[in-house]
Amino acid sequence: AQKITQTQPGMFVQEKEAVTLDCTYDTSDPSYGLFWYKQPSSGEMIFLIYQGSYDQQNATEGRYSLNFQKARKSANLVISASQLGDSAMYFCAMREGPGSGAGSYQLTFGKGTKLSVIP
Amino acid sequence: DAGVIQSPRHEVTEMGQEVTLRCKPISGHDYLFWYRQTMMRGLELLIYFNNNVPIDDSGMPEDRFSAKMPNASFSTLKIQPSEPRDSAVYFCASSFSGTSGSGAQYFGPGTRLLVL
């Protein structure tokens, strides 16, 4: 079974509208972390936002927020007020393991969602 | 702050040649990861290091691939001999395992490798 599932290969959104990119995950580890990365056409991978499994509040970073529904094992990325520069591939990733020494665990990536923002 | 630095950014070589990719992680980070990205296979973890020591190289495709980290600020990924199927974007990423923070991995700009 895939550990990270992104069911939307491609999404379109009108400029200035909000968009939700879906991500579901599968783990039996009670401690884990969820990440979203952005990869524009230039190719670099940009870290956007993080949610720990024990975090009570949904993570937010500027126009990005993570809709974390633990029981459903989903970690959807919400981008508010879309901009043309948001057009990119977006990857959801998971780290299985505790928060301390967090960097010690490899990330499992989903296949990505290609977001296109329409003017 | 300097991010992860990779060189070269682009490499075109002929089959059978040796290729060396270089990475300088973010200062203070104690983990370093090498990934390969292709359209067919997506993002694959090849190998990662902790404090310069290789921890898991199970993703290295075959003996033609090798990686070293002689010190905390430098790592290399070598392919010898290279083959056309090695054509991909190779990313280096680093992270910090301190008790605070997410442990997010920060990626370099990648090296686009084309083997003819």
Tab-separated table of C-alpha atoms in Angstrom:
chain	number	residue	atom	x	y	z
A	1	ALA	CA	0.000	0.000	0.000
A	2	GLN	CA	1.185	3.477	-0.777
A	3	LYS	CA	2.139	5.490	2.249
A	4	ILE	CA	1.320	8.824	0.659
A	5	THR	CA	-1.509	9.191	-1.835
A	6	GLN	CA	-2.200	12.283	-3.875
A	7	THR	CA	-5.237	11.518	-5.986
A	8	GLN	CA	-5.268	14.689	-8.088
A	9	PRO	CA	-2.702	14.543	-10.885
A	10	GLY	CA	-3.699	18.043	-11.994
A	11	MET	CA	-5.752	20.934	-10.663
A	12	PHE	CA	-6.835	24.272	-12.062
A	13	VAL	CA	-7.722	27.322	-9.999
A	14	GLN	CA	-8.689	30.854	-10.886
A	15	GLU	CA	-6.320	33.553	-9.736
A	16	LYS	CA	-7.273	34.955	-6.293
A	17	GLU	CA	-9.383	31.895	-5.479
A	18	ALA	CA	-8.539	29.309	-2.811
A	19	VAL	CA	-7.573	25.748	-3.720
A	20	THR	CA	-7.221	22.513	-1.744
A	21	LEU	CA	-4.716	19.841	-2.701
A	22	ASP	CA	-5.469	16.436	-1.265
A	23	CYS	CA	-3.109	14.127	0.561
A	24	THR	CA	-3.842	10.963	2.482
A	25	TYR	CA	-1.276	8.938	4.345
A	26	ASP	CA	-0.876	5.537	5.874
A	27	THR	CA	1.183	4.772	8.950
A	28	SER	CA	0.878	2.801	12.157
A	29	ASP	CA	3.488	4.907	13.914
A	30	PRO	CA	1.866	7.261	16.464
A	31	SER	CA	4.614	9.825	15.892
A	32	TYR	CA	4.994	11.213	12.433
A	33	GLY	CA	5.294	14.433	10.506
A	34	LEU	CA	3.691	15.648	7.333
A	35	PHE	CA	5.262	18.055	4.880
A	36	TRP	CA	4.329	19.869	1.718
A	37	TYR	CA	6.833	20.879	-0.919
A	38	LYS	CA	6.449	23.029	-4.018
A	39	GLN	CA	8.367	22.363	-7.226
A	40	PRO	CA	8.009	25.126	-9.821
A	41	SER	CA	8.987	24.600	-13.434
A	42	SER	CA	12.496	25.797	-12.615
A	43	GLY	CA	12.926	22.535	-10.738
A	44	GLU	CA	13.870	23.363	-7.176
A	45	MET	CA	12.021	21.717	-4.269
A	46	ILE	CA	10.750	24.299	-1.799
A	47	PHE	CA	9.612	23.372	1.709
A	48	LEU	CA	6.245	25.002	2.442
A	49	ILE	CA	4.683	23.738	5.639
A	50	TYR	CA	4.902	21.097	8.337
A	51	GLN	CA	2.405	19.368	10.649
A	52	GLY	CA	3.382	17.092	13.487
A	53	SER	CA	1.101	14.239	14.458
A	54	TYR	CA	0.669	15.588	17.979
A	55	ASP	CA	0.103	19.175	16.968
A	56	GLN	CA	-3.301	20.331	18.143
A	57	GLN	CA	-3.629	23.226	15.744
A	58	ASN	CA	-3.546	23.115	11.975
A	59	ALA	CA	-0.287	24.530	10.653
A	60	THR	CA	-0.309	27.821	8.795
A	61	GLU	CA	2.402	29.654	6.885
A	62	GLY	CA	1.238	32.808	5.172
A	63	ARG	CA	-1.213	31.836	2.433
A	64	TYR	CA	-0.613	28.137	3.095
A	65	SER	CA	-2.507	26.127	5.654
A	66	LEU	CA	-2.644	22.434	6.324
A	67	ASN	CA	-6.035	20.881	6.975
A	68	PHE	CA	-5.011	18.021	9.259
A	69	GLN	CA	-7.682	15.391	9.916
A	70	LYS	CA	-5.942	12.733	11.939
A	71	ALA	CA	-8.796	10.238	12.106
A	72	ARG	CA	-9.147	10.341	8.346
A	73	LYS	CA	-5.382	10.311	7.867
A	74	SER	CA	-5.529	13.289	5.596
A	75	ALA	CA	-3.295	16.339	5.388
A	76	ASN	CA	-4.651	18.593	2.695
A	77	LEU	CA	-2.853	21.756	1.640
A	78	VAL	CA	-4.981	24.858	1.298
A	79	ILE	CA	-3.635	27.781	-0.692
A	80	SER	CA	-5.617	30.973	-0.258
A	81	ALA	CA	-5.766	33.839	-2.756
A	82	SER	CA	-3.954	31.921	-5.498
A	83	GLN	CA	-1.328	33.745	-7.494
A	84	LEU	CA	0.143	32.970	-10.901
A	85	GLY	CA	3.401	32.119	-9.168
A	86	ASP	CA	1.658	29.280	-7.345
A	87	SER	CA	1.562	27.267	-10.574
A	88	ALA	CA	3.804	24.298	-9.796
A	89	MET	CA	3.937	20.655	-8.739
A	90	TYR	CA	3.073	20.115	-5.102
A	91	PHE	CA	4.314	17.112	-3.165
A	92	CYS	CA	3.044	15.756	0.112
A	93	ALA	CA	5.575	13.843	2.213
A	94	MET	CA	5.638	11.967	5.500
A	95	ARG	CA	8.268	11.238	8.091
A	96	GLU	CA	7.575	8.267	10.354
A	97	GLY	CA	9.138	8.620	13.753
A	98	PRO	CA	9.259	10.952	16.741
A	99	GLY	CA	9.784	14.658	16.603
A	100	SER	CA	13.078	14.582	18.449
A	101	GLY	CA	15.891	13.810	16.122
A	102	ALA	CA	13.318	14.526	13.488
A	103	GLY	CA	15.823	14.944	10.721
A	104	SER	CA	16.989	11.417	11.194
A	105	TYR	CA	14.147	9.852	9.278
A	106	GLN	CA	13.720	9.719	5.573
A	107	LEU	CA	10.694	11.246	3.916
A	108	THR	CA	8.237	9.307	1.784
A	109	PHE	CA	6.880	11.435	-1.042
A	110	GLY	CA	3.621	11.260	-2.944
A	111	LYS	CA	3.510	11.451	-6.728
A	112	GLY	CA	2.498	15.075	-6.708
A	113	THR	CA	-0.284	17.328	-7.954
A	114	LYS	CA	0.276	19.796	-10.747
A	115	LEU	CA	-1.483	23.065	-9.963
A	116	SER	CA	-2.191	25.555	-12.711
A	117	VAL	CA	-3.398	29.034	-11.791
A	118	ILE	CA	-5.512	30.674	-14.477
A	119	PRO	CA	-5.445	34.471	-14.827
B	1	ASP	CA	21.653	32.276	4.706
B	2	ALA	CA	23.161	29.999	2.122
B	3	GLY	CA	20.980	27.094	1.163
B	4	VAL	CA	22.111	23.716	-0.083
B	5	ILE	CA	24.575	24.161	-2.914
B	6	GLN	CA	24.928	21.677	-5.729
B	7	SER	CA	27.298	21.563	-8.662
B	8	PRO	CA	27.244	21.298	-11.543
B	9	ARG	CA	23.718	22.468	-12.300
B	10	HIS	CA	23.755	20.728	-15.664
B	11	GLU	CA	25.887	17.857	-16.887
B	12	VAL	CA	25.914	16.266	-20.310
B	13	THR	CA	28.158	13.273	-20.749
B	14	GLU	CA	28.593	10.230	-22.906
B	15	MET	CA	27.786	6.710	-21.900
B	16	GLY	CA	30.657	5.091	-20.065
B	17	GLN	CA	32.066	8.279	-18.626
B	18	GLU	CA	32.444	8.958	-14.931
B	19	VAL	CA	30.135	11.585	-13.461
B	20	THR	CA	30.653	13.304	-10.106
B	21	LEU	CA	27.939	15.382	-8.505
B	22	ARG	CA	28.751	17.639	-5.587
B	23	CYS	CA	26.797	18.961	-2.637
B	24	LYS	CA	27.401	21.402	0.185
B	25	PRO	CA	24.710	21.107	2.890
B	26	ILE	CA	23.416	23.911	5.035
B	27	SER	CA	25.883	24.689	7.793
B	28	GLY	CA	24.903	22.992	11.050
B	29	HIS	CA	22.739	20.354	9.423
B	30	ASP	CA	23.700	16.829	10.416
B	31	TYR	CA	21.748	14.816	7.871
B	32	LEU	CA	22.349	14.740	4.135
B	33	PHE	CA	20.189	13.000	1.565
B	34	TRP	CA	20.704	12.211	-2.129
B	35	TYR	CA	17.604	11.826	-4.315
B	36	ARG	CA	16.974	11.110	-7.968
B	37	GLN	CA	13.898	12.382	-9.802
B	38	THR	CA	12.543	11.076	-13.093
B	39	MET	CA	9.157	11.321	-14.734
B	40	MET	CA	8.704	7.574	-14.599
B	41	ARG	CA	9.796	6.881	-11.031
B	42	GLY	CA	9.229	10.188	-9.291
B	43	LEU	CA	11.480	11.152	-6.403
B	44	GLU	CA	13.650	8.315	-5.110
B	45	LEU	CA	15.910	8.382	-2.072
B	46	LEU	CA	19.301	6.984	-2.994
B	47	ILE	CA	21.331	7.287	0.200
B	48	TYR	CA	21.532	9.350	3.347
B	49	PHE	CA	24.224	10.270	5.850
B	50	ASN	CA	24.183	11.241	9.499
B	51	ASN	CA	27.214	13.098	10.777
B	52	ASN	CA	29.086	12.091	7.621
B	53	VAL	CA	28.347	8.383	8.102
B	54	PRO	CA	26.203	6.555	5.514
B	55	ILE	CA	23.088	5.244	7.234
B	56	ASP	CA	21.014	3.718	4.471
B	57	ASP	CA	22.152	3.128	0.913
B	58	SER	CA	19.429	0.672	-0.023
B	59	GLY	CA	18.150	3.056	-2.668
B	60	MET	CA	21.396	3.114	-4.609
B	61	PRO	CA	20.470	1.411	-7.871
B	62	GLU	CA	23.641	-0.589	-8.393
B	63	ASP	CA	27.371	-0.731	-7.843
B	64	ARG	CA	27.962	1.910	-10.469
B	65	PHE	CA	26.713	4.440	-7.936
B	66	SER	CA	28.746	5.493	-4.924
B	67	ALA	CA	28.501	8.350	-2.455
B	68	LYS	CA	30.882	9.835	0.052
B	69	MET	CA	30.795	12.495	2.705
B	70	PRO	CA	34.375	13.220	3.768
B	71	ASN	CA	33.345	16.076	6.057
B	72	ALA	CA	30.293	17.926	7.329
B	73	SER	CA	30.281	20.419	4.496
B	74	PHE	CA	30.785	18.274	1.418
B	75	SER	CA	29.365	15.198	-0.253
B	76	THR	CA	29.754	13.595	-3.651
B	77	LEU	CA	27.657	11.195	-5.672
B	78	LYS	CA	29.613	9.357	-8.328
B	79	ILE	CA	28.369	7.290	-11.248
B	80	GLN	CA	30.945	5.133	-12.975
B	81	PRO	CA	30.363	4.145	-15.715
B	82	SER	CA	27.338	6.237	-16.583
B	83	GLU	CA	24.483	4.897	-18.709
B	84	PRO	CA	21.647	6.662	-20.562
B	85	ARG	CA	19.116	5.372	-18.008
B	86	ASP	CA	20.931	7.400	-15.337
B	87	SER	CA	19.625	10.579	-16.955
B	88	ALA	CA	17.624	12.365	-14.268
B	89	VAL	CA	17.646	15.281	-11.886
B	90	TYR	CA	19.736	14.544	-8.815
B	91	PHE	CA	18.914	16.444	-5.649
B	92	CYS	CA	20.848	16.824	-2.473
B	93	ALA	CA	18.963	17.781	0.692
B	94	SER	CA	19.979	18.422	4.265
B	95	SER	CA	18.215	18.593	7.602
B	96	PHE	CA	18.862	19.226	11.278
B	97	SER	CA	17.969	16.671	13.928
B	98	GLY	CA	17.710	19.044	16.862
B	99	THR	CA	14.835	18.657	19.260
B	100	SER	CA	13.186	21.828	18.087
B	101	GLY	CA	11.853	22.222	14.599
B	102	SER	CA	10.245	19.954	12.083
B	103	GLY	CA	13.263	18.162	10.713
B	104	ALA	CA	12.293	19.431	7.304
B	105	GLN	CA	14.658	18.585	4.511
B	106	TYR	CA	15.957	21.538	2.514
B	107	PHE	CA	16.780	20.777	-1.075
B	108	GLY	CA	19.471	22.074	-3.356
B	109	PRO	CA	18.655	23.278	-6.870
B	110	GLY	CA	19.457	19.887	-8.355
B	111	THR	CA	21.811	18.654	-11.055
B	112	ARG	CA	20.236	17.829	-14.409
B	113	LEU	CA	22.196	14.902	-15.794
B	114	LEU	CA	21.933	13.777	-19.395
B	115	VAL	CA	23.865	10.707	-20.460
B	116	LEU	CA	24.053	10.288	-24.225
